PDB file of C-alpha atoms and ligand atoms in Angstrom:
ATOM      1  CA  MET A 111       0.000   0.000   0.000  1.00 93.00           C
ATOM      2  CA  VAL A 112       1.346   3.437  -0.957  1.00 96.00           C
ATOM      3  CA  THR A 113       1.581   5.952   1.888  1.00 97.00           C
ATOM      4  CA  ARG A 114       2.238   9.678   2.046  1.00 97.00           C
ATOM      5  CA  LYS A 115       5.659   9.010   3.598  1.00 97.00           C
ATOM      6  CA  ASP A 116       6.728   7.119   0.455  1.00 97.00           C
ATOM      7  CA  PHE A 117       7.035  10.544  -1.188  1.00 97.00           C
ATOM      8  CA  ASP A 118       9.150  12.149   1.567  1.00 96.00           C
ATOM      9  CA  SER A 119      12.512  13.467   0.391  1.00 95.00           C
ATOM     10  CA  PRO A 120      15.598  14.236   2.519  1.00 94.00           C
ATOM     11  CA  VAL A 121      16.174  17.465   0.557  1.00 95.00           C
ATOM     12  CA  PRO A 122      15.525  20.457   2.870  1.00 94.00           C
ATOM     13  CA  SER A 123      13.021  23.043   1.663  1.00 95.00           C
ATOM     14  CA  THR A 124      13.973  26.688   1.069  1.00 95.00           C
ATOM     15  CA  TRP A 125      10.346  27.857   1.153  1.00 97.00           C
ATOM     16  CA  CYS A 126       9.517  30.562   3.714  1.00 96.00           C
ATOM     17  CA  THR A 127       7.951  29.445   6.959  1.00 96.00           C
ATOM     18  CA  GLY A 128       4.186  29.585   6.503  1.00 95.00           C
ATOM     19  CA  CYS A 129       4.267  29.390   2.687  1.00 97.00           C
ATOM     20  CA  GLY A 130       1.159  27.820   1.179  1.00 97.00           C
ATOM     21  CA  ASN A 131       3.352  25.491  -0.852  1.00 97.00           C
ATOM     22  CA  TYR A 132       3.845  23.249   2.197  1.00 97.00           C
ATOM     23  CA  GLY A 133       0.139  22.494   2.330  1.00 97.00           C
ATOM     24  CA  ILE A 134      -0.030  22.017  -1.432  1.00 98.00           C
ATOM     25  CA  MET A 135       2.866  19.540  -1.399  1.00 98.00           C
ATOM     26  CA  ASN A 136       1.298  17.633   1.490  1.00 98.00           C
ATOM     27  CA  ALA A 137      -1.960  17.473  -0.430  1.00 98.00           C
ATOM     28  CA  VAL A 138      -0.181  16.133  -3.538  1.00 98.00           C
ATOM     29  CA  LYS A 139       1.530  13.407  -1.486  1.00 98.00           C
ATOM     30  CA  MET A 140      -1.707  12.451   0.257  1.00 98.00           C
ATOM     31  CA  ALA A 141      -3.695  12.396  -2.983  1.00 98.00           C
ATOM     32  CA  LEU A 142      -1.142  10.211  -4.769  1.00 98.00           C
ATOM     33  CA  ALA A 143      -1.104   7.801  -1.814  1.00 98.00           C
ATOM     34  CA  GLU A 144      -4.906   7.665  -1.678  1.00 98.00           C
ATOM     35  CA  GLN A 145      -5.035   6.937  -5.405  1.00 98.00           C
ATOM     36  CA  ASP A 146      -2.480   4.147  -4.838  1.00 98.00           C
ATOM     37  CA  ILE A 147      -0.031   5.807  -7.223  1.00 98.00           C
ATOM     38  CA  ALA A 148       3.549   4.926  -6.241  1.00 97.00           C
ATOM     39  CA  PRO A 149       6.508   7.292  -6.760  1.00 97.00           C
ATOM     40  CA  HIS A 150       7.634   5.413  -9.883  1.00 96.00           C
ATOM     41  CA  GLN A 151       4.172   5.726 -11.438  1.00 97.00           C
ATOM     42  CA  VAL A 152       4.085   9.534 -11.652  1.00 98.00           C
ATOM     43  CA  VAL A 153       6.305  12.252 -13.088  1.00 98.00           C
ATOM     44  CA  ILE A 154       5.951  15.880 -11.990  1.00 98.00           C
ATOM     45  CA  PHE A 155       6.975  18.671 -14.380  1.00 98.00           C
ATOM     46  CA  THR A 156       7.548  22.211 -13.155  1.00 97.00           C
ATOM     47  CA  GLY A 157       8.696  25.536 -14.556  1.00 96.00           C
ATOM     48  CA  ILE A 158      10.456  28.332 -12.692  1.00 95.00           C
ATOM     49  CA  GLY A 159       9.279  29.796  -9.398  1.00 94.00           C
ATOM     50  CA  CYS A 160       9.183  29.055  -5.684  1.00 95.00           C
ATOM     51  CA  GLY A 161       6.538  26.362  -6.119  1.00 94.00           C
ATOM     52  CA  SER A 162       8.357  24.808  -9.045  1.00 95.00           C
ATOM     53  CA  LYS A 163      10.992  23.512  -6.624  1.00 94.00           C
ATOM     54  CA  LEU A 164       8.377  21.028  -5.407  1.00 95.00           C
ATOM     55  CA  PRO A 165       9.788  17.871  -7.094  1.00 94.00           C
ATOM     56  CA  HIS A 166      13.091  18.505  -5.292  1.00 94.00           C
ATOM     57  CA  TYR A 167      11.252  18.087  -2.001  1.00 97.00           C
ATOM     58  CA  MET A 168       9.404  14.911  -2.962  1.00 97.00           C
ATOM     59  CA  LYS A 169      10.747  11.454  -3.685  1.00 96.00           C
ATOM     60  CA  VAL A 170       9.351  11.334  -7.176  1.00 95.00           C
ATOM     61  CA  SER A 171      10.591  11.597 -10.731  1.00 95.00           C
ATOM     62  CA  GLY A 172      10.618  15.267 -11.683  1.00 95.00           C
ATOM     63  CA  PHE A 173      11.656  17.520 -14.520  1.00 95.00           C
ATOM     64  CA  HIS A 174      12.390  21.168 -13.740  1.00 93.00           C
ATOM     65  CA  THR A 175      11.833  22.831 -17.134  1.00 95.00           C
ATOM     66  CA  ILE A 176      12.422  26.440 -18.194  1.00 94.00           C
ATOM     67  CA  HIS A 177       9.957  29.244 -17.439  1.00 95.00           C
ATOM     68  CA  GLY A 178       6.472  28.559 -18.738  1.00 95.00           C
ATOM     69  CA  ARG A 179       7.378  25.327 -20.504  1.00 97.00           C
ATOM     70  CA  ALA A 180       6.199  22.670 -18.065  1.00 97.00           C
ATOM     71  CA  LEU A 181       3.182  21.709 -20.195  1.00 98.00           C
ATOM     72  CA  PRO A 182       4.941  21.125 -23.547  1.00 98.00           C
ATOM     73  CA  VAL A 183       7.630  19.015 -21.886  1.00 98.00           C
ATOM     74  CA  ALA A 184       4.972  17.117 -19.964  1.00 98.00           C
ATOM     75  CA  THR A 185       3.066  16.600 -23.226  1.00 98.00           C
ATOM     76  CA  GLY A 186       6.124  14.906 -24.720  1.00 97.00           C
ATOM     77  CA  ALA A 187       6.406  12.626 -21.708  1.00 97.00           C
ATOM     78  CA  ARG A 188       2.717  11.793 -21.843  1.00 97.00           C
ATOM     79  CA  LEU A 189       3.023  10.780 -25.503  1.00 97.00           C
ATOM     80  CA  ALA A 190       6.091   8.674 -24.745  1.00 96.00           C
ATOM     81  CA  ASN A 191       4.395   6.862 -21.873  1.00 96.00           C
ATOM     82  CA  HIS A 192       0.703   7.357 -21.245  1.00 96.00           C
ATOM     83  CA  GLY A 193       0.790   4.397 -18.884  1.00 96.00           C
ATOM     84  CA  ILE A 194       1.940   6.614 -16.006  1.00 97.00           C
ATOM     85  CA  LYS A 195       0.473   9.730 -14.396  1.00 98.00           C
ATOM     86  CA  ILE A 196       1.792  13.069 -15.558  1.00 98.00           C
ATOM     87  CA  MET A 197       1.402  16.215 -13.469  1.00 98.00           C
ATOM     88  CA  THR A 198       2.541  19.784 -14.002  1.00 98.00           C
ATOM     89  CA  ILE A 199       2.845  21.860 -10.834  1.00 98.00           C
ATOM     90  CA  HIS A 200       3.839  25.487 -11.339  1.00 97.00           C
ATOM     91  CA  GLY A 201       3.013  29.016 -10.287  1.00 97.00           C
ATOM     92  CA  ASP A 202       0.674  31.575 -11.800  1.00 97.00           C
ATOM     93  CA  GLY A 203       3.538  33.392 -13.518  1.00 95.00           C
ATOM     94  CA  ASP A 204       4.618  30.144 -15.098  1.00 96.00           C
ATOM     95  CA  GLY A 205       1.154  28.790 -15.872  1.00 97.00           C
ATOM     96  CA  TYR A 206      -0.841  31.923 -16.696  1.00 98.00           C
ATOM     97  CA  GLY A 207       1.977  34.208 -17.913  1.00 96.00           C
ATOM     98  CA  MET A 208       4.764  32.611 -19.939  1.00 95.00           C
ATOM     99  CA  GLY A 209       2.882  29.320 -20.199  1.00 96.00           C
ATOM    100  CA  LEU A 210      -0.618  30.569 -20.981  1.00 97.00           C
ATOM    101  CA  GLY A 211      -0.471  29.640 -24.664  1.00 97.00           C
ATOM    102  CA  HIS A 212       0.605  26.127 -23.753  1.00 98.00           C
ATOM    103  CA  MET A 213      -2.338  25.801 -21.372  1.00 98.00           C
ATOM    104  CA  LEU A 214      -4.800  26.579 -24.160  1.00 98.00           C
ATOM    105  CA  HIS A 215      -3.224  23.964 -26.443  1.00 98.00           C
ATOM    106  CA  ALA A 216      -3.198  21.319 -23.699  1.00 98.00           C
ATOM    107  CA  ILE A 217      -6.888  22.094 -23.160  1.00 98.00           C
ATOM    108  CA  ARG A 218      -7.852  21.761 -26.823  1.00 97.00           C
ATOM    109  CA  ARG A 219      -5.955  18.475 -27.056  1.00 97.00           C
ATOM    110  CA  ASN A 220      -7.581  17.195 -23.861  1.00 98.00           C
ATOM    111  CA  ILE A 221      -4.321  15.435 -23.065  1.00 98.00           C
ATOM    112  CA  GLY A 222      -4.155  13.483 -19.819  1.00 98.00           C
ATOM    113  CA  ILE A 223      -2.187  15.889 -17.648  1.00 98.00           C
ATOM    114  CA  VAL A 224      -3.117  17.141 -14.180  1.00 98.00           C
ATOM    115  CA  ASP A 225      -2.145  20.819 -14.380  1.00 98.00           C
ATOM    116  CA  MET A 226      -1.847  22.305 -10.877  1.00 98.00           C
ATOM    117  CA  VAL A 227      -1.191  26.029 -10.601  1.00 98.00           C
ATOM    118  CA  GLN A 228       0.082  27.407  -7.285  1.00 98.00           C
ATOM    119  CA  ASN A 229      -1.689  30.725  -7.665  1.00 98.00           C
ATOM    120  CA  ASN A 230      -0.133  33.140  -5.144  1.00 97.00           C
ATOM    121  CA  ARG A 231      -0.921  36.105  -7.394  1.00 96.00           C
ATOM    122  CA  VAL A 232       2.652  37.427  -7.265  1.00 94.00           C
ATOM    123  CA  TYR A 233       6.158  36.550  -8.492  1.00 95.00           C
ATOM    124  CA  GLY A 234       7.649  35.247  -5.238  1.00 93.00           C
ATOM    125  CA  LEU A 235      10.992  33.814  -6.365  1.00 93.00           C
ATOM    126  CA  THR A 236      12.084  37.096  -7.945  1.00 92.00           C
ATOM    127  CA  LYS A 237      10.993  39.129  -4.911  1.00 92.00           C
ATOM    128  CA  GLY A 238       7.474  40.296  -5.392  1.00 93.00           C
ATOM    129  CA  GLN A 239       6.704  41.696  -8.842  1.00 95.00           C
ATOM    130  CA  TYR A 240       3.036  41.716  -9.859  1.00 95.00           C
ATOM    131  CA  SER A 241       1.925  38.611 -11.738  1.00 95.00           C
ATOM    132  CA  PRO A 242      -0.823  37.741 -14.282  1.00 96.00           C
ATOM    133  CA  THR A 243      -3.343  37.219 -11.466  1.00 97.00           C
ATOM    134  CA  SER A 244      -2.400  40.161  -9.207  1.00 96.00           C
ATOM    135  CA  ASP A 245      -5.129  42.560  -8.168  1.00 94.00           C
ATOM    136  CA  PRO A 246      -5.292  45.858 -10.067  1.00 95.00           C
ATOM    137  CA  GLY A 247      -3.714  48.556  -7.916  1.00 95.00           C
ATOM    138  CA  MET A 248      -1.239  46.156  -6.262  1.00 94.00           C
ATOM    139  CA  ARG A 249       1.971  48.050  -5.462  1.00 95.00           C
ATOM    140  CA  THR A 250       5.118  46.070  -6.214  1.00 93.00           C
ATOM    141  CA  PRO A 251       8.673  46.837  -7.404  1.00 92.00           C
ATOM    142  CA  THR A 252       7.377  46.677 -11.001  1.00 92.00           C
ATOM    143  CA  SER A 253       4.156  48.572 -10.281  1.00 94.00           C
ATOM    144  CA  PRO A 254       5.154  51.250  -7.731  1.00 95.00           C
ATOM    145  CA  GLU A 255       1.996  53.249  -8.461  1.00 96.00           C
ATOM    146  CA  GLY A 256      -0.226  50.173  -8.586  1.00 95.00           C
ATOM    147  CA  ALA A 257      -0.723  47.462 -11.216  1.00 95.00           C
ATOM    148  CA  ILE A 258      -2.878  48.658 -14.098  1.00 96.00           C
ATOM    149  CA  ASP A 259      -3.241  45.316 -15.946  1.00 95.00           C
ATOM    150  CA  ARG A 260      -6.498  43.473 -15.504  1.00 95.00           C
ATOM    151  CA  PRO A 261      -5.886  39.961 -14.086  1.00 96.00           C
ATOM    152  CA  VAL A 262      -6.104  36.768 -16.135  1.00 96.00           C
ATOM    153  CA  PRO A 263      -9.271  34.846 -15.118  1.00 97.00           C
ATOM    154  CA  PRO A 264      -7.851  31.296 -15.306  1.00 97.00           C
ATOM    155  CA  LEU A 265     -11.007  29.326 -14.570  1.00 98.00           C
ATOM    156  CA  GLY A 266     -13.229  31.290 -16.944  1.00 98.00           C
ATOM    157  CA  LEU A 267     -10.546  31.086 -19.603  1.00 97.00           C
ATOM    158  CA  ALA A 268     -10.210  27.315 -19.199  1.00 98.00           C
ATOM    159  CA  ILE A 269     -13.977  26.769 -19.365  1.00 98.00           C
ATOM    160  CA  ALA A 270     -14.255  29.005 -22.429  1.00 97.00           C
ATOM    161  CA  ALA A 271     -11.373  27.160 -24.123  1.00 97.00           C
ATOM    162  CA  GLY A 272     -13.141  23.811 -23.670  1.00 97.00           C
ATOM    163  CA  ALA A 273     -11.385  22.288 -20.657  1.00 98.00           C
ATOM    164  CA  THR A 274     -13.049  19.086 -19.487  1.00 98.00           C
ATOM    165  CA  PHE A 275     -12.102  19.472 -15.790  1.00 98.00           C
ATOM    166  CA  VAL A 276     -11.751  22.822 -14.030  1.00 98.00           C
ATOM    167  CA  ALA A 277     -11.279  23.109 -10.274  1.00 98.00           C
ATOM    168  CA  ARG A 278      -9.923  25.395  -7.569  1.00 98.00           C
ATOM    169  CA  GLY A 279      -8.536  24.383  -4.183  1.00 98.00           C
ATOM    170  CA  PHE A 280      -7.020  25.981  -1.091  1.00 98.00           C
ATOM    171  CA  PRO A 281      -4.391  24.456   1.215  1.00 98.00           C
ATOM    172  CA  GLY A 282      -6.285  25.817   4.238  1.00 97.00           C
ATOM    173  CA  GLU A 283      -8.943  23.222   3.308  1.00 98.00           C
ATOM    174  CA  LEU A 284      -6.447  20.378   3.089  1.00 98.00           C
ATOM    175  CA  ARG A 285      -8.820  17.381   2.973  1.00 98.00           C
ATOM    176  CA  HIS A 286     -10.863  19.095   0.281  1.00 98.00           C
ATOM    177  CA  LEU A 287      -7.698  19.841  -1.748  1.00 98.00           C
ATOM    178  CA  VAL A 288      -6.600  16.193  -1.428  1.00 98.00           C
ATOM    179  CA  TRP A 289      -9.998  15.119  -2.729  1.00 98.00           C
ATOM    180  CA  LEU A 290      -9.824  17.595  -5.620  1.00 98.00           C
ATOM    181  CA  ILE A 291      -6.385  16.365  -6.703  1.00 98.00           C
ATOM    182  CA  GLY A 292      -7.653  12.791  -6.486  1.00 98.00           C
ATOM    183  CA  GLN A 293     -10.583  13.666  -8.746  1.00 98.00           C
ATOM    184  CA  ALA A 294      -8.189  15.326 -11.194  1.00 98.00           C
ATOM    185  CA  LEU A 295      -5.923  12.259 -11.180  1.00 98.00           C
ATOM    186  CA  GLN A 296      -8.933  10.102 -12.045  1.00 98.00           C
ATOM    187  CA  HIS A 297      -9.958  12.378 -14.907  1.00 98.00           C
ATOM    188  CA  PRO A 298      -8.811  10.908 -18.239  1.00 97.00           C
ATOM    189  CA  GLY A 299      -8.114  14.220 -20.025  1.00 98.00           C
ATOM    190  CA  TYR A 300      -6.626  17.605 -19.169  1.00 98.00           C
ATOM    191  CA  ALA A 301      -7.494  18.708 -15.624  1.00 98.00           C
ATOM    192  CA  LEU A 302      -6.815  22.220 -14.315  1.00 98.00           C
ATOM    193  CA  VAL A 303      -6.505  22.577 -10.534  1.00 98.00           C
ATOM    194  CA  ASP A 304      -5.950  26.231  -9.646  1.00 98.00           C
ATOM    195  CA  VAL A 305      -4.813  26.502  -6.014  1.00 98.00           C
ATOM    196  CA  LEU A 306      -5.121  29.658  -3.904  1.00 98.00           C
ATOM    197  CA  GLN A 307      -1.619  29.727  -2.462  1.00 97.00           C
ATOM    198  CA  PRO A 308      -0.826  32.200   0.325  1.00 97.00           C
ATOM    199  CA  CYS A 309       2.597  33.858  -0.123  1.00 96.00           C
ATOM    200  CA  VAL A 310       3.382  35.137   3.349  1.00 95.00           C
ATOM    201  CA  THR A 311       6.384  37.180   2.207  1.00 94.00           C
ATOM    202  CA  PHE A 312       5.417  39.088  -0.933  1.00 94.00           C
ATOM    203  CA  ASN A 313       1.604  39.047  -1.019  1.00 94.00           C
ATOM    204  CA  ARG A 314       0.524  39.461   2.579  1.00 91.00           C
ATOM    205  CA  PRO A 315      -3.007  40.708   1.746  1.00 91.00           C
ATOM    206  CA  SER A 316      -3.738  37.302   0.125  1.00 91.00           C
ATOM    207  CA  SER A 317      -3.042  35.413   3.353  1.00 93.00           C
ATOM    208  CA  TYR A 318      -4.715  32.488   5.089  1.00 96.00           C
ATOM    209  CA  ASP A 319      -6.563  35.117   7.152  1.00 96.00           C
ATOM    210  CA  PHE A 320      -7.938  36.633   3.938  1.00 96.00           C
ATOM    211  CA  TYR A 321      -9.030  33.349   2.383  1.00 97.00           C
ATOM    212  CA  ASN A 322     -10.222  31.393   5.445  1.00 97.00           C
ATOM    213  CA  PRO A 323     -13.482  33.287   6.057  1.00 97.00           C
ATOM    214  CA  ARG A 324     -14.222  33.703   2.345  1.00 98.00           C
ATOM    215  CA  VAL A 325     -13.793  30.289   0.732  1.00 98.00           C
ATOM    216  CA  TYR A 326     -16.818  28.037   0.424  1.00 98.00           C
ATOM    217  CA  LYS A 327     -17.136  24.601  -1.139  1.00 98.00           C
ATOM    218  CA  LEU A 328     -19.149  24.258  -4.315  1.00 98.00           C
ATOM    219  CA  GLU A 329     -20.037  20.678  -3.423  1.00 98.00           C
ATOM    220  CA  GLU A 330     -21.759  21.889  -0.223  1.00 98.00           C
ATOM    221  CA  ALA A 331     -23.466  24.738  -2.096  1.00 98.00           C
ATOM    222  CA  GLY A 332     -25.207  22.271  -4.425  1.00 97.00           C
ATOM    223  CA  HIS A 333     -23.372  23.295  -7.610  1.00 98.00           C
ATOM    224  CA  ASP A 334     -23.838  20.919 -10.543  1.00 98.00           C
ATOM    225  CA  PRO A 335     -20.394  20.633 -12.220  1.00 98.00           C
ATOM    226  CA  THR A 336     -21.995  19.614 -15.523  1.00 98.00           C
ATOM    227  CA  ASP A 337     -23.737  23.018 -15.715  1.00 98.00           C
ATOM    228  CA  LYS A 338     -21.359  25.044 -17.887  1.00 97.00           C
ATOM    229  CA  THR A 339     -23.264  28.319 -17.553  1.00 97.00           C
ATOM    230  CA  ALA A 340     -23.274  28.126 -13.757  1.00 98.00           C
ATOM    231  CA  ALA A 341     -19.588  27.145 -13.785  1.00 98.00           C
ATOM    232  CA  TRP A 342     -18.800  30.151 -15.944  1.00 96.00           C
ATOM    233  CA  GLU A 343     -20.591  32.531 -13.581  1.00 97.00           C
ATOM    234  CA  LEU A 344     -18.962  31.000 -10.496  1.00 98.00           C
ATOM    235  CA  ALA A 345     -15.519  31.303 -12.103  1.00 98.00           C
ATOM    236  CA  TYR A 346     -15.877  35.068 -11.773  1.00 97.00           C
ATOM    237  CA  GLU A 347     -17.170  35.143  -8.185  1.00 98.00           C
ATOM    238  CA  TRP A 348     -14.495  36.877  -6.100  1.00 96.00           C
ATOM    239  CA  GLY A 349     -14.691  39.029  -3.019  1.00 94.00           C
ATOM    240  CA  GLU A 350     -16.568  38.314   0.203  1.00 96.00           C
ATOM    241  CA  ARG A 351     -17.229  34.792  -1.079  1.00 98.00           C
ATOM    242  CA  ILE A 352     -14.687  32.753  -3.057  1.00 98.00           C
ATOM    243  CA  PRO A 353     -15.769  29.349  -4.377  1.00 98.00           C
ATOM    244  CA  ILE A 354     -13.493  26.289  -4.274  1.00 98.00           C
ATOM    245  CA  GLY A 355     -14.250  22.844  -5.676  1.00 98.00           C
ATOM    246  CA  ILE A 356     -15.035  21.369  -9.067  1.00 98.00           C
ATOM    247  CA  PHE A 357     -16.476  24.157 -11.221  1.00 98.00           C
ATOM    248  CA  TYR A 358     -16.844  22.138 -14.408  1.00 98.00           C
ATOM    249  CA  ARG A 359     -16.403  18.516 -15.421  1.00 98.00           C
ATOM    250  CA  VAL A 360     -17.519  16.845 -18.599  1.00 97.00           C
ATOM    251  CA  LYS A 361     -17.042  13.164 -19.324  1.00 94.00           C
ATOM    252  CA  GLY A 362     -16.786  11.278 -22.586  1.00 95.00           C
ATOM    253  CA  VAL A 363     -14.623  13.746 -24.550  1.00 97.00           C
ATOM    254  CA  PRO A 364     -11.890  11.710 -26.316  1.00 98.00           C
ATOM    255  CA  THR A 365      -8.391  12.315 -25.014  1.00 98.00           C
ATOM    256  CA  TYR A 366      -5.501  13.133 -27.305  1.00 97.00           C
ATOM    257  CA  GLU A 367      -3.807   9.852 -26.449  1.00 96.00           C
ATOM    258  CA  GLU A 368      -6.875   7.874 -27.521  1.00 96.00           C
ATOM    259  CA  GLN A 369      -6.721   9.468 -30.945  1.00 97.00           C
ATOM    260  CA  VAL A 370      -3.022   9.284 -31.796  1.00 95.00           C
ATOM    261  CA  PRO A 371      -2.700   6.273 -34.155  1.00 94.00           C
ATOM    262  CA  ALA A 372       0.791   5.373 -32.912  1.00 92.00           C
ATOM    263  CA  LEU A 373      -0.487   4.976 -29.352  1.00 94.00           C
ATOM    264  CA  LYS A 374      -3.275   2.527 -30.165  1.00 92.00           C
ATOM    265  CA  ALA A 375      -0.904  -0.405 -29.544  1.00 91.00           C
ATOM    266  CA  GLY A 376      -0.092   0.951 -26.059  1.00 93.00           C
ATOM    267  CA  PRO A 377       2.515   3.264 -24.550  1.00 94.00           C
ATOM    268  CA  LEU A 378       5.361   3.984 -26.967  1.00 93.00           C
ATOM    269  CA  VAL A 379       7.964   2.961 -24.390  1.00 92.00           C
ATOM    270  CA  LYS A 380       6.486  -0.556 -24.352  1.00 91.00           C
ATOM    271  CA  GLN A 381       6.389  -0.957 -28.119  1.00 89.00           C
ATOM    272  CA  PRO A 382       9.222  -2.860 -29.817  1.00 85.00           C
ATOM    273  CA  VAL A 383      11.830  -0.710 -31.503  1.00 80.00           C
ATOM    274  CA  GLU A 384      12.305  -1.747 -35.103  1.00 79.00           C
ATOM    275  CA  LYS A 385      15.728  -1.104 -36.500  1.00 80.00           C
ATOM    276  CA  LEU A 386      15.761   0.608 -39.863  1.00 83.00           C
ATOM    277  CA  ARG A 387      17.803  -0.967 -42.631  1.00 90.00           C
ATOM    278  CA  PRO A 388      20.433   1.307 -44.285  1.00 91.00           C
ATOM    279  CA  GLU A 389      18.360   1.567 -47.481  1.00 93.00           C
ATOM    280  CA  GLN A 390      15.309   2.672 -45.433  1.00 90.00           C
ATOM    281  CA  ILE A 391      17.404   5.379 -43.794  1.00 89.00           C
ATOM    282  CA  GLU A 392      18.512   6.546 -47.250  1.00 93.00           C
ATOM    283  CA  GLU A 393      14.886   6.607 -48.431  1.00 93.00           C
ATOM    284  CA  LEU A 394      13.893   8.772 -45.446  1.00 89.00           C
ATOM    285  CA  ARG A 395      16.854  11.059 -45.984  1.00 91.00           C
ATOM    286  CA  ALA A 396      15.925  11.528 -49.647  1.00 94.00           C
ATOM    287  CA  GLU A 397      12.332  12.293 -48.666  1.00 92.00           C
ATOM    288  CA  VAL A 398      13.028  14.978 -46.062  1.00 87.00           C
ATOM    289  CA  ILE A 399      16.313  16.608 -47.153  1.00 82.00           C
TER     290      ILE A 399
HETATM  291 FE1  SF4 B 240       6.364  30.883  -0.591  1.00 50.21          FE
HETATM  292 FE2  SF4 B 240       6.202  33.485  -1.137  1.00 50.21          FE
HETATM  293 FE3  SF4 B 240       8.253  32.555   0.296  1.00 50.21          FE
HETATM  294 FE4  SF4 B 240       8.075  32.013  -2.305  1.00 50.21          FE
HETATM  295  S1  SF4 B 240       8.363  34.031  -1.393  1.00 50.21           S
HETATM  296  S2  SF4 B 240       8.588  30.540  -0.666  1.00 50.21           S
HETATM  297  S3  SF4 B 240       5.838  31.792  -2.577  1.00 50.21           S
HETATM  298  S4  SF4 B 240       6.081  32.537   0.907  1.00 50.21           S
END
């Protein structure tokens, strides 16, 4: 039986005391254990940012890619071996800034990747610049008179782009976040899990104290996650009440992997490698050069 401790790593964390990433990492470990997914059965891809150090702090196969590129690298891994679980775990700068275009393409492919975004609404690693999800008016080193950009609405964008699983969690509701990640891991296609991540150092207004009294669970509010219109409206609810849970889930949409002819015989890594004869190599060279 897989346990949470199977994912513990001896590498010490450099995250600030009180960072929301601790809760998020605990939730990932607990969800993987509950889904009976062992460390060798999952690969976690990250980009650049505080949260992207996560695979260093877990005993799991990980790939620390360049900024914003976690999803395309993860896509390659998924096509090479769709017999294992593939997760991307990265911040809002990585996922909704540099990586936003990749998110839209992963959505339209409906490829089987659990895409978790540690949304602290600031660039933490580089010392507090405003990010794609920062509030307008937020004063930072790059917006000394207040941010004037309107924030990216990740959940509304994902629903509009055709995502088949769209959710939001909060590490202050740990059991609920574990459940959400488990649901995402069970989803066959692309699954977005946006996580409200307190950054206690560079975004103090978005703290546990801010979120705790505001978050409410969609499952307890009677939301029907197959209702796209309701999901769309809830994706924009923000203020005194902030919804967490599964906003939208649709089943039966074919995944990318199901449609790629080369994968019909199973994961590529398990298929026999046929050696090309010299004359076949020459034929290919003549065709493409
Ligand atoms: Fe976490 Fe913010 Fe510290 Fe980065 S700067 S480790 S996001 S609290």
